[in-house]
Amino acid sequence: MEMQVEDLTNGVTVVALRGRMDIIGAGAIDLKFSTMAGSKRSIVVDLSAVEFLASLGIRVLVMGAKSVRSKGGKLVLLLPHDDVNAVLTTAGIDEIIPIVFDRADAIAAVQN
Amino acid sequence: MVGFIEVFELRPQVAETAGLTDWILGVCAKHSLPDKIAFALQLCLDETVANIIEHNTGDGRGAAEIVVSVSQEDAQVMMTVTDDGVEFNPTTFAPWLARPSLDEAPVGGLGIHLMRQFAANLKYERKEKRNCLHFVFI
């Protein structure tokens, strides 16, 4: 599981995740993701290269979103592929964390 | 008629799940399982093994061994996951209730809900001092 953080000039942070957010993958990024979420206010999590997502991965995303929200910030999920999106919607995550399918829309959503 | 049976054993340790992932991906590819079933298999397997590892308290009552078998019969793919830990039946957990807001959302407890939704059938039995979870995928 890889995690790349890009700070844009407009104050938005784009976090690109790559790989499997399974038992090992979620554990590999948990600390890095929570540290990042604890220090940023406008985060787009690019899921387009995440090929698998299970509940431990969802836990990482929800905890990060809660952390950002506690500071009055916003976090959105960008471009999950179909299987990953099915897991997110089955879990009801789309009701509590916005899922966006266009990068520009995602950046705009966390800037407001 | 049984199309195939594949079996994998591991200890309930996070590091060993890497080999499990390689194995299940190999089984799905080798037997050309449909993408939807392959994903559901991986998801239910990851959730089940995560539960077993999480409940492995280190007090001697936890599981020492997990055995996974995947088989196909006609259009049905079956998976059974057994462990020798203390009795634990995840199917008795109350149905998952999605929360209306992020503030109310719990950060865990989703695994059994995902298993119920992604498997066509899920049954638990305690047999020969082992927890046995039987999944069917269509």
Short mmCIF file of N, CA, C and O in Angstrom, two decimals, chain B:
data_model
loop_
_atom_site.label_atom_id
_atom_site.label_comp_id
_atom_site.label_asym_id
_atom_site.label_seq_id
_atom_site.Cartn_x
_atom_site.Cartn_y
_atom_site.Cartn_z
N MET B 1 -21.47 -32.08 -9.02
CA MET B 1 -20.07 -32.39 -9.30
C MET B 1 -19.19 -31.23 -8.84
O MET B 1 -19.48 -30.08 -9.11
N VAL B 2 -18.15 -31.54 -8.12
CA VAL B 2 -17.25 -30.51 -7.63
C VAL B 2 -16.25 -30.15 -8.72
O VAL B 2 -15.58 -31.00 -9.29
N GLY B 3 -16.18 -28.82 -9.04
CA GLY B 3 -15.26 -28.37 -10.07
C GLY B 3 -13.83 -28.32 -9.57
O GLY B 3 -12.90 -28.70 -10.27
N PHE B 4 -13.65 -27.82 -8.34
CA PHE B 4 -12.30 -27.79 -7.75
C PHE B 4 -12.42 -27.58 -6.25
O PHE B 4 -13.45 -27.13 -5.75
N ILE B 5 -11.38 -27.93 -5.55
CA ILE B 5 -11.24 -27.58 -4.14
C ILE B 5 -9.80 -27.11 -3.92
O ILE B 5 -8.86 -27.79 -4.34
N GLU B 6 -9.64 -25.95 -3.32
CA GLU B 6 -8.31 -25.42 -3.01
C GLU B 6 -8.29 -25.13 -1.50
O GLU B 6 -9.27 -24.62 -0.94
N VAL B 7 -7.19 -25.43 -0.86
CA VAL B 7 -7.10 -25.27 0.60
C VAL B 7 -5.82 -24.52 0.96
O VAL B 7 -4.77 -24.72 0.33
N PHE B 8 -5.93 -23.64 1.96
CA PHE B 8 -4.77 -22.87 2.43
C PHE B 8 -4.82 -22.81 3.96
O PHE B 8 -5.89 -22.65 4.53
N GLU B 9 -3.68 -22.97 4.59
CA GLU B 9 -3.61 -22.88 6.06
C GLU B 9 -2.67 -21.75 6.44
O GLU B 9 -1.65 -21.53 5.78
N LEU B 10 -3.02 -21.07 7.52
CA LEU B 10 -2.14 -20.01 8.03
C LEU B 10 -2.33 -19.86 9.52
O LEU B 10 -3.33 -20.33 10.09
N ARG B 11 -1.35 -19.23 10.15
CA ARG B 11 -1.51 -18.86 11.55
C ARG B 11 -2.18 -17.50 11.61
O ARG B 11 -2.02 -16.70 10.68
N PRO B 12 -2.93 -17.21 12.67
CA PRO B 12 -3.65 -15.93 12.74
C PRO B 12 -2.73 -14.77 13.08
O PRO B 12 -2.78 -14.22 14.18
N GLN B 13 -1.87 -14.44 12.14
CA GLN B 13 -0.95 -13.32 12.32
C GLN B 13 -1.03 -12.43 11.08
O GLN B 13 -1.11 -12.93 9.95
N VAL B 14 -0.96 -11.12 11.33
CA VAL B 14 -1.12 -10.16 10.23
C VAL B 14 -0.14 -10.46 9.09
O VAL B 14 -0.51 -10.47 7.91
N ALA B 15 1.11 -10.74 9.43
CA ALA B 15 2.13 -10.95 8.40
C ALA B 15 1.77 -12.13 7.48
O ALA B 15 2.13 -12.12 6.30
N GLU B 16 1.07 -13.12 8.02
CA GLU B 16 0.75 -14.30 7.21
C GLU B 16 -0.38 -14.03 6.22
O GLU B 16 -0.62 -14.83 5.31
N THR B 17 -1.10 -12.94 6.40
CA THR B 17 -2.20 -12.66 5.48
C THR B 17 -1.70 -12.26 4.09
O THR B 17 -2.46 -12.29 3.13
N ALA B 18 -0.43 -11.86 3.98
CA ALA B 18 0.12 -11.55 2.65
C ALA B 18 0.09 -12.81 1.78
O ALA B 18 -0.30 -12.76 0.61
N GLY B 19 0.50 -13.93 2.37
CA GLY B 19 0.47 -15.19 1.63
C GLY B 19 -0.95 -15.62 1.30
O GLY B 19 -1.21 -16.18 0.23
N LEU B 20 -1.86 -15.32 2.21
CA LEU B 20 -3.28 -15.65 1.98
C LEU B 20 -3.83 -14.87 0.78
O LEU B 20 -4.55 -15.42 -0.06
N THR B 21 -3.47 -13.59 0.72
CA THR B 21 -3.93 -12.76 -0.41
C THR B 21 -3.38 -13.29 -1.73
O THR B 21 -4.12 -13.42 -2.72
N ASP B 22 -2.09 -13.61 -1.74
CA ASP B 22 -1.50 -14.18 -2.96
C ASP B 22 -2.23 -15.46 -3.36
O ASP B 22 -2.49 -15.70 -4.54
N TRP B 23 -2.55 -16.28 -2.36
CA TRP B 23 -3.22 -17.56 -2.63
C TRP B 23 -4.61 -17.35 -3.23
O TRP B 23 -4.96 -17.94 -4.26
N ILE B 24 -5.42 -16.48 -2.59
CA ILE B 24 -6.80 -16.32 -3.07
C ILE B 24 -6.82 -15.66 -4.46
O ILE B 24 -7.65 -16.02 -5.31
N LEU B 25 -5.90 -14.73 -4.70
CA LEU B 25 -5.82 -14.13 -6.04
C LEU B 25 -5.44 -15.19 -7.07
O LEU B 25 -5.96 -15.22 -8.19
N GLY B 26 -4.54 -16.09 -6.66
CA GLY B 26 -4.13 -17.18 -7.56
C GLY B 26 -5.28 -18.14 -7.84
O GLY B 26 -5.46 -18.58 -8.99
N VAL B 27 -6.07 -18.46 -6.82
CA VAL B 27 -7.22 -19.35 -7.01
C VAL B 27 -8.23 -18.71 -7.98
O VAL B 27 -8.74 -19.37 -8.89
N CYS B 28 -8.50 -17.43 -7.77
CA CYS B 28 -9.47 -16.74 -8.63
C CYS B 28 -9.00 -16.73 -10.08
O CYS B 28 -9.81 -16.93 -11.00
N ALA B 29 -7.70 -16.49 -10.28
CA ALA B 29 -7.16 -16.44 -11.64
C ALA B 29 -7.12 -17.84 -12.26
O ALA B 29 -7.55 -18.04 -13.41
N LYS B 30 -6.65 -18.81 -11.49
CA LYS B 30 -6.49 -20.18 -12.00
C LYS B 30 -7.81 -20.77 -12.48
O LYS B 30 -7.87 -21.47 -13.49
N HIS B 31 -8.89 -20.45 -11.74
CA HIS B 31 -10.19 -21.04 -12.08
C HIS B 31 -11.11 -20.04 -12.80
O HIS B 31 -12.31 -20.29 -12.93
N SER B 32 -10.53 -18.93 -13.22
CA SER B 32 -11.26 -17.91 -14.00
C SER B 32 -12.59 -17.55 -13.35
O SER B 32 -13.64 -17.52 -14.02
N LEU B 33 -12.57 -17.29 -12.05
CA LEU B 33 -13.81 -16.91 -11.36
C LEU B 33 -14.24 -15.53 -11.84
O LEU B 33 -13.41 -14.66 -12.09
N PRO B 34 -15.55 -15.32 -11.97
CA PRO B 34 -16.04 -14.00 -12.39
C PRO B 34 -15.53 -12.91 -11.43
O PRO B 34 -15.40 -13.15 -10.22
N ASP B 35 -15.28 -11.71 -11.97
CA ASP B 35 -14.70 -10.63 -11.17
C ASP B 35 -15.53 -10.34 -9.92
O ASP B 35 -14.98 -10.10 -8.84
N LYS B 36 -16.86 -10.36 -10.08
CA LYS B 36 -17.73 -10.01 -8.94
C LYS B 36 -17.56 -11.04 -7.81
O LYS B 36 -17.49 -10.68 -6.63
N ILE B 37 -17.52 -12.31 -8.17
CA ILE B 37 -17.35 -13.36 -7.16
C ILE B 37 -15.95 -13.30 -6.57
O ILE B 37 -15.76 -13.45 -5.35
N ALA B 38 -14.95 -13.05 -7.41
CA ALA B 38 -13.57 -12.97 -6.92
C ALA B 38 -13.43 -11.86 -5.89
O ALA B 38 -12.80 -12.04 -4.84
N PHE B 39 -14.06 -10.71 -6.14
CA PHE B 39 -13.96 -9.60 -5.20
C PHE B 39 -14.68 -9.95 -3.90
O PHE B 39 -14.17 -9.71 -2.80
N ALA B 40 -15.88 -10.54 -4.02
CA ALA B 40 -16.65 -10.89 -2.82
C ALA B 40 -15.91 -11.93 -1.97
O ALA B 40 -15.91 -11.85 -0.74
N LEU B 41 -15.27 -12.88 -2.65
CA LEU B 41 -14.47 -13.89 -1.93
C LEU B 41 -13.36 -13.22 -1.12
O LEU B 41 -13.17 -13.51 0.06
N GLN B 42 -12.62 -12.34 -1.79
CA GLN B 42 -11.50 -11.66 -1.12
C GLN B 42 -12.00 -10.84 0.06
O GLN B 42 -11.37 -10.82 1.12
N LEU B 43 -13.13 -10.16 -0.15
CA LEU B 43 -13.66 -9.29 0.91
C LEU B 43 -14.08 -10.13 2.13
O LEU B 43 -13.69 -9.83 3.26
N CYS B 44 -14.86 -11.18 1.89
CA CYS B 44 -15.33 -12.01 3.02
C CYS B 44 -14.17 -12.70 3.72
O CYS B 44 -14.18 -12.86 4.95
N LEU B 45 -13.16 -13.08 2.94
CA LEU B 45 -11.99 -13.72 3.55
C LEU B 45 -11.22 -12.74 4.41
O LEU B 45 -10.83 -13.05 5.55
N ASP B 46 -11.01 -11.54 3.90
CA ASP B 46 -10.26 -10.53 4.66
C ASP B 46 -11.00 -10.19 5.95
O ASP B 46 -10.39 -10.08 7.03
N GLU B 47 -12.33 -10.04 5.86
CA GLU B 47 -13.11 -9.69 7.06
C GLU B 47 -13.07 -10.82 8.09
O GLU B 47 -12.94 -10.58 9.29
N THR B 48 -13.19 -12.05 7.62
CA THR B 48 -13.21 -13.18 8.55
C THR B 48 -11.87 -13.32 9.26
O THR B 48 -11.80 -13.48 10.49
N VAL B 49 -10.79 -13.26 8.48
CA VAL B 49 -9.46 -13.43 9.08
C VAL B 49 -9.13 -12.24 10.00
O VAL B 49 -8.53 -12.42 11.06
N ALA B 50 -9.54 -11.04 9.60
CA ALA B 50 -9.32 -9.87 10.47
C ALA B 50 -10.01 -10.07 11.82
O ALA B 50 -9.45 -9.75 12.88
N ASN B 51 -11.24 -10.62 11.79
CA ASN B 51 -11.97 -10.90 13.03
C ASN B 51 -11.23 -11.91 13.89
O ASN B 51 -11.13 -11.75 15.11
N ILE B 52 -10.74 -12.97 13.26
CA ILE B 52 -10.05 -14.02 14.02
C ILE B 52 -8.79 -13.45 14.66
O ILE B 52 -8.50 -13.69 15.84
N ILE B 53 -8.03 -12.66 13.89
CA ILE B 53 -6.80 -12.06 14.43
C ILE B 53 -7.15 -11.08 15.56
O ILE B 53 -6.50 -11.07 16.61
N GLU B 54 -8.20 -10.29 15.36
CA GLU B 54 -8.59 -9.30 16.37
C GLU B 54 -8.99 -9.96 17.68
O GLU B 54 -8.74 -9.43 18.76
N HIS B 55 -9.62 -11.14 17.59
CA HIS B 55 -10.08 -11.82 18.79
C HIS B 55 -9.04 -12.77 19.35
O HIS B 55 -9.32 -13.52 20.29
N ASN B 56 -7.86 -12.74 18.76
CA ASN B 56 -6.78 -13.59 19.25
C ASN B 56 -6.08 -12.87 20.40
O ASN B 56 -5.16 -12.08 20.19
N THR B 57 -6.58 -13.10 21.59
CA THR B 57 -6.19 -12.28 22.73
C THR B 57 -4.85 -12.65 23.35
O THR B 57 -4.36 -11.96 24.23
N GLY B 58 -4.26 -13.73 22.91
CA GLY B 58 -2.97 -14.12 23.44
C GLY B 58 -3.04 -14.78 24.81
O GLY B 58 -2.03 -14.96 25.47
N ASP B 59 -4.26 -15.14 25.24
CA ASP B 59 -4.41 -15.77 26.55
C ASP B 59 -4.51 -17.29 26.44
O ASP B 59 -4.90 -17.97 27.39
N GLY B 60 -4.17 -17.80 25.29
CA GLY B 60 -4.21 -19.26 25.10
C GLY B 60 -5.53 -19.76 24.59
O GLY B 60 -5.66 -20.93 24.25
N ARG B 61 -6.55 -18.88 24.53
CA ARG B 61 -7.87 -19.31 24.05
C ARG B 61 -8.08 -18.94 22.59
O ARG B 61 -9.09 -19.28 21.99
N GLY B 62 -7.15 -18.16 22.05
CA GLY B 62 -7.29 -17.73 20.66
C GLY B 62 -6.93 -18.85 19.71
O GLY B 62 -6.47 -19.93 20.11
N ALA B 63 -7.15 -18.56 18.43
CA ALA B 63 -6.87 -19.57 17.42
C ALA B 63 -5.37 -19.71 17.20
O ALA B 63 -4.61 -18.77 17.33
N ALA B 64 -4.96 -20.93 16.90
CA ALA B 64 -3.57 -21.19 16.53
C ALA B 64 -3.44 -21.45 15.04
O ALA B 64 -2.34 -21.37 14.48
N GLU B 65 -4.59 -21.73 14.41
CA GLU B 65 -4.54 -22.13 13.00
C GLU B 65 -5.85 -21.76 12.32
O GLU B 65 -6.93 -21.92 12.87
N ILE B 66 -5.73 -21.25 11.12
CA ILE B 66 -6.89 -20.96 10.27
C ILE B 66 -6.78 -21.81 9.01
O ILE B 66 -5.68 -21.92 8.44
N VAL B 67 -7.88 -22.44 8.64
CA VAL B 67 -7.88 -23.22 7.40
C VAL B 67 -8.97 -22.66 6.48
O VAL B 67 -10.12 -22.49 6.90
N VAL B 68 -8.58 -22.34 5.26
CA VAL B 68 -9.51 -21.78 4.28
C VAL B 68 -9.65 -22.77 3.13
O VAL B 68 -8.64 -23.26 2.61
N SER B 69 -10.89 -23.07 2.76
CA SER B 69 -11.08 -23.89 1.56
C SER B 69 -12.05 -23.18 0.63
O SER B 69 -13.03 -22.57 1.09
N VAL B 70 -11.74 -23.23 -0.64
CA VAL B 70 -12.60 -22.65 -1.67
C VAL B 70 -12.90 -23.74 -2.68
O VAL B 70 -11.99 -24.46 -3.11
N SER B 71 -14.18 -23.87 -3.02
CA SER B 71 -14.56 -24.91 -3.98
C SER B 71 -15.64 -24.36 -4.91
O SER B 71 -16.27 -23.34 -4.62
N GLN B 72 -15.83 -25.07 -6.00
CA GLN B 72 -16.88 -24.67 -6.95
C GLN B 72 -17.72 -25.87 -7.31
O GLN B 72 -17.20 -26.98 -7.54
N GLU B 73 -19.01 -25.64 -7.32
CA GLU B 73 -19.95 -26.68 -7.72
C GLU B 73 -20.97 -26.02 -8.62
O GLU B 73 -21.70 -25.12 -8.19
N ASP B 74 -21.01 -26.42 -9.87
CA ASP B 74 -21.84 -25.74 -10.87
C ASP B 74 -21.53 -24.23 -10.85
O ASP B 74 -20.39 -23.86 -10.91
N ALA B 75 -22.58 -23.40 -10.69
CA ALA B 75 -22.34 -21.95 -10.73
C ALA B 75 -22.02 -21.37 -9.35
O ALA B 75 -21.75 -20.19 -9.22
N GLN B 76 -22.04 -22.24 -8.32
CA GLN B 76 -21.82 -21.74 -6.96
C GLN B 76 -20.36 -21.89 -6.55
O GLN B 76 -19.75 -22.94 -6.77
N VAL B 77 -19.85 -20.84 -5.94
CA VAL B 77 -18.52 -20.92 -5.34
C VAL B 77 -18.72 -20.92 -3.83
O VAL B 77 -19.45 -20.09 -3.29
N MET B 78 -18.10 -21.89 -3.17
CA MET B 78 -18.23 -22.00 -1.72
C MET B 78 -16.89 -21.71 -1.06
O MET B 78 -15.84 -22.08 -1.61
N MET B 79 -16.95 -21.07 0.09
CA MET B 79 -15.73 -20.87 0.88
C MET B 79 -16.04 -21.23 2.33
O MET B 79 -17.09 -20.85 2.86
N THR B 80 -15.16 -21.99 2.95
CA THR B 80 -15.28 -22.28 4.38
C THR B 80 -14.00 -21.83 5.07
O THR B 80 -12.90 -22.13 4.60
N VAL B 81 -14.18 -21.08 6.14
CA VAL B 81 -13.03 -20.63 6.94
C VAL B 81 -13.22 -21.21 8.34
O VAL B 81 -14.25 -20.99 8.97
N THR B 82 -12.24 -22.00 8.79
CA THR B 82 -12.34 -22.57 10.13
C THR B 82 -11.15 -22.12 10.97
O THR B 82 -10.08 -21.86 10.44
N ASP B 83 -11.38 -22.03 12.29
CA ASP B 83 -10.27 -21.74 13.20
C ASP B 83 -10.51 -22.49 14.50
O ASP B 83 -11.64 -22.87 14.82
N ASP B 84 -9.44 -22.70 15.24
CA ASP B 84 -9.51 -23.50 16.45
C ASP B 84 -9.54 -22.65 17.72
O ASP B 84 -9.15 -23.10 18.79
N GLY B 85 -10.01 -21.41 17.57
CA GLY B 85 -10.09 -20.52 18.73
C GLY B 85 -11.37 -20.74 19.54
O GLY B 85 -12.19 -21.62 19.23
N VAL B 86 -11.54 -19.90 20.57
CA VAL B 86 -12.73 -19.96 21.41
C VAL B 86 -13.97 -19.69 20.55
O VAL B 86 -13.88 -19.00 19.53
N GLU B 87 -15.10 -20.26 20.95
CA GLU B 87 -16.31 -20.14 20.14
C GLU B 87 -16.65 -18.68 19.88
O GLU B 87 -16.73 -17.86 20.79
N PHE B 88 -16.84 -18.36 18.60
CA PHE B 88 -17.17 -16.99 18.21
C PHE B 88 -18.04 -17.05 16.97
O PHE B 88 -17.61 -17.49 15.92
N ASN B 89 -19.29 -16.62 17.12
CA ASN B 89 -20.25 -16.68 16.02
C ASN B 89 -20.61 -15.28 15.57
O ASN B 89 -21.46 -14.62 16.17
N PRO B 90 -19.98 -14.79 14.51
CA PRO B 90 -20.25 -13.40 14.09
C PRO B 90 -21.65 -13.20 13.53
O PRO B 90 -22.13 -12.07 13.46
N THR B 91 -22.32 -14.30 13.14
CA THR B 91 -23.66 -14.14 12.54
C THR B 91 -24.71 -13.76 13.58
O THR B 91 -25.84 -13.43 13.23
N THR B 92 -24.37 -13.81 14.86
CA THR B 92 -25.34 -13.42 15.89
C THR B 92 -25.33 -11.92 16.14
O THR B 92 -26.16 -11.40 16.90
N PHE B 93 -24.37 -11.21 15.51
CA PHE B 93 -24.30 -9.76 15.73
C PHE B 93 -25.53 -9.07 15.14
O PHE B 93 -26.06 -9.49 14.10
N ALA B 94 -25.98 -8.03 15.79
CA ALA B 94 -27.15 -7.28 15.32
C ALA B 94 -26.86 -6.68 13.95
O ALA B 94 -25.71 -6.36 13.65
N PRO B 95 -27.89 -6.52 13.13
CA PRO B 95 -27.69 -5.90 11.82
C PRO B 95 -27.04 -4.52 11.95
O PRO B 95 -27.34 -3.77 12.88
N TRP B 96 -26.17 -4.24 11.01
CA TRP B 96 -25.48 -2.96 10.97
C TRP B 96 -26.46 -1.86 10.63
O TRP B 96 -27.28 -1.99 9.72
N LEU B 97 -26.39 -0.75 11.34
CA LEU B 97 -27.23 0.39 11.03
C LEU B 97 -26.34 1.53 10.55
O LEU B 97 -25.49 2.00 11.31
N ALA B 98 -26.52 1.93 9.31
CA ALA B 98 -25.74 3.05 8.79
C ALA B 98 -26.12 4.30 9.57
O ALA B 98 -27.28 4.50 9.92
N ARG B 99 -25.12 5.11 9.89
CA ARG B 99 -25.36 6.32 10.66
C ARG B 99 -25.56 7.50 9.72
O ARG B 99 -24.94 7.58 8.67
N PRO B 100 -26.43 8.45 10.12
CA PRO B 100 -26.74 9.57 9.24
C PRO B 100 -25.64 10.63 9.17
O PRO B 100 -25.65 11.47 8.28
N SER B 101 -24.71 10.62 10.10
CA SER B 101 -23.68 11.66 10.05
C SER B 101 -22.33 11.09 10.44
O SER B 101 -22.23 10.06 11.10
N LEU B 102 -21.31 11.81 10.02
CA LEU B 102 -19.94 11.39 10.31
C LEU B 102 -19.68 11.35 11.81
O LEU B 102 -19.00 10.47 12.32
N ASP B 103 -20.27 12.33 12.54
CA ASP B 103 -20.02 12.39 13.98
C ASP B 103 -20.54 11.15 14.70
O ASP B 103 -19.96 10.72 15.70
N GLU B 104 -21.62 10.55 14.18
CA GLU B 104 -22.21 9.38 14.84
C GLU B 104 -21.64 8.07 14.33
O GLU B 104 -21.95 7.01 14.87
N ALA B 105 -20.85 8.14 13.26
CA ALA B 105 -20.38 6.90 12.63
C ALA B 105 -19.38 6.17 13.52
O ALA B 105 -18.42 6.77 13.97
N PRO B 106 -19.62 4.89 13.76
CA PRO B 106 -18.62 4.12 14.49
C PRO B 106 -17.43 3.86 13.57
O PRO B 106 -17.55 3.92 12.36
N VAL B 107 -16.27 3.58 14.14
CA VAL B 107 -15.09 3.36 13.31
C VAL B 107 -14.79 1.88 13.12
O VAL B 107 -13.82 1.51 12.51
N GLY B 108 -15.63 1.02 13.65
CA GLY B 108 -15.42 -0.42 13.44
C GLY B 108 -16.75 -1.14 13.38
O GLY B 108 -17.81 -0.51 13.33
N GLY B 109 -16.72 -2.46 13.34
CA GLY B 109 -17.95 -3.24 13.40
C GLY B 109 -18.62 -3.49 12.07
O GLY B 109 -19.72 -4.05 12.00
N LEU B 110 -17.96 -3.10 10.99
CA LEU B 110 -18.57 -3.22 9.68
C LEU B 110 -18.41 -4.59 9.04
O LEU B 110 -19.18 -4.95 8.14
N GLY B 111 -17.43 -5.33 9.48
CA GLY B 111 -17.03 -6.55 8.78
C GLY B 111 -18.16 -7.53 8.55
O GLY B 111 -18.36 -7.99 7.42
N ILE B 112 -18.94 -7.85 9.58
CA ILE B 112 -20.00 -8.84 9.43
C ILE B 112 -21.09 -8.32 8.49
O ILE B 112 -21.68 -9.10 7.72
N HIS B 113 -21.33 -7.02 8.52
CA HIS B 113 -22.32 -6.43 7.61
C HIS B 113 -21.87 -6.64 6.15
O HIS B 113 -22.67 -7.05 5.29
N LEU B 114 -20.61 -6.40 5.87
CA LEU B 114 -20.11 -6.56 4.51
C LEU B 114 -20.18 -8.03 4.09
O LEU B 114 -20.54 -8.35 2.96
N MET B 115 -19.86 -8.94 5.03
CA MET B 115 -19.96 -10.38 4.71
C MET B 115 -21.39 -10.74 4.32
O MET B 115 -21.62 -11.45 3.34
N ARG B 116 -22.34 -10.27 5.10
CA ARG B 116 -23.75 -10.60 4.82
C ARG B 116 -24.18 -10.07 3.46
O ARG B 116 -24.99 -10.69 2.77
N GLN B 117 -23.67 -8.89 3.11
CA GLN B 117 -24.12 -8.26 1.86
C GLN B 117 -23.43 -8.83 0.63
O GLN B 117 -24.02 -8.88 -0.45
N PHE B 118 -22.17 -9.25 0.76
CA PHE B 118 -21.42 -9.69 -0.42
C PHE B 118 -21.48 -11.20 -0.65
O PHE B 118 -21.15 -11.67 -1.74
N ALA B 119 -21.91 -11.96 0.37
CA ALA B 119 -22.09 -13.40 0.17
C ALA B 119 -23.57 -13.67 -0.09
O ALA B 119 -24.44 -13.00 0.48
N ALA B 120 -23.87 -14.67 -0.93
CA ALA B 120 -25.27 -15.03 -1.18
C ALA B 120 -25.83 -15.75 0.03
O ALA B 120 -27.04 -15.72 0.30
N ASN B 121 -24.95 -16.43 0.75
CA ASN B 121 -25.38 -17.17 1.95
C ASN B 121 -24.21 -17.24 2.92
O ASN B 121 -23.06 -17.37 2.50
N LEU B 122 -24.54 -17.15 4.21
CA LEU B 122 -23.50 -17.20 5.25
C LEU B 122 -24.05 -18.00 6.42
O LEU B 122 -25.12 -17.69 6.93
N LYS B 123 -23.31 -19.05 6.81
CA LYS B 123 -23.75 -19.87 7.94
C LYS B 123 -22.57 -20.14 8.87
O LYS B 123 -21.43 -20.29 8.42
N TYR B 124 -22.90 -20.23 10.16
CA TYR B 124 -21.87 -20.55 11.16
C TYR B 124 -22.20 -21.88 11.79
O TYR B 124 -23.35 -22.21 12.04
N GLU B 125 -21.17 -22.67 12.08
CA GLU B 125 -21.36 -23.83 12.95
C GLU B 125 -20.10 -24.03 13.79
O GLU B 125 -19.00 -23.66 13.40
N ARG B 126 -20.32 -24.60 14.98
CA ARG B 126 -19.22 -24.99 15.85
C ARG B 126 -19.08 -26.50 15.69
O ARG B 126 -20.00 -27.25 16.00
N LYS B 127 -17.93 -26.93 15.17
CA LYS B 127 -17.78 -28.34 14.84
C LYS B 127 -16.38 -28.80 15.23
O LYS B 127 -15.39 -28.17 14.82
N GLU B 128 -16.32 -29.85 16.00
CA GLU B 128 -15.04 -30.43 16.44
C GLU B 128 -14.12 -29.36 17.02
O GLU B 128 -12.95 -29.26 16.66
N LYS B 129 -14.70 -28.54 17.91
CA LYS B 129 -13.99 -27.48 18.61
C LYS B 129 -13.42 -26.42 17.67
O LYS B 129 -12.41 -25.78 17.97
N ARG B 130 -14.04 -26.28 16.51
CA ARG B 130 -13.60 -25.25 15.57
C ARG B 130 -14.78 -24.36 15.18
O ARG B 130 -15.92 -24.82 15.07
N ASN B 131 -14.49 -23.06 15.00
CA ASN B 131 -15.46 -22.15 14.39
C ASN B 131 -15.42 -22.38 12.88
O ASN B 131 -14.34 -22.39 12.28
N CYS B 132 -16.60 -22.57 12.29
CA CYS B 132 -16.68 -22.80 10.84
C CYS B 132 -17.64 -21.80 10.23
O CYS B 132 -18.82 -21.77 10.59
N LEU B 133 -17.14 -20.98 9.35
CA LEU B 133 -18.00 -20.05 8.61
C LEU B 133 -18.09 -20.53 7.17
O LEU B 133 -17.06 -20.70 6.51
N HIS B 134 -19.32 -20.75 6.74
CA HIS B 134 -19.55 -21.25 5.38
C HIS B 134 -20.19 -20.16 4.53
O HIS B 134 -21.26 -19.64 4.87
N PHE B 135 -19.52 -19.81 3.46
CA PHE B 135 -20.02 -18.79 2.53
C PHE B 135 -20.42 -19.44 1.21
O PHE B 135 -19.77 -20.38 0.75
N VAL B 136 -21.46 -18.91 0.59
CA VAL B 136 -21.80 -19.27 -0.78
C VAL B 136 -21.84 -17.99 -1.61
O VAL B 136 -22.37 -16.97 -1.17
N PHE B 137 -21.26 -18.07 -2.79
CA PHE B 137 -21.26 -16.93 -3.71
C PHE B 137 -21.87 -17.38 -5.04
O PHE B 137 -21.58 -18.47 -5.52
N ILE B 138 -22.72 -16.55 -5.60
CA ILE B 138 -23.36 -16.88 -6.88
C ILE B 138 -23.05 -15.80 -7.89
O ILE B 138 -23.19 -14.62 -7.60
#
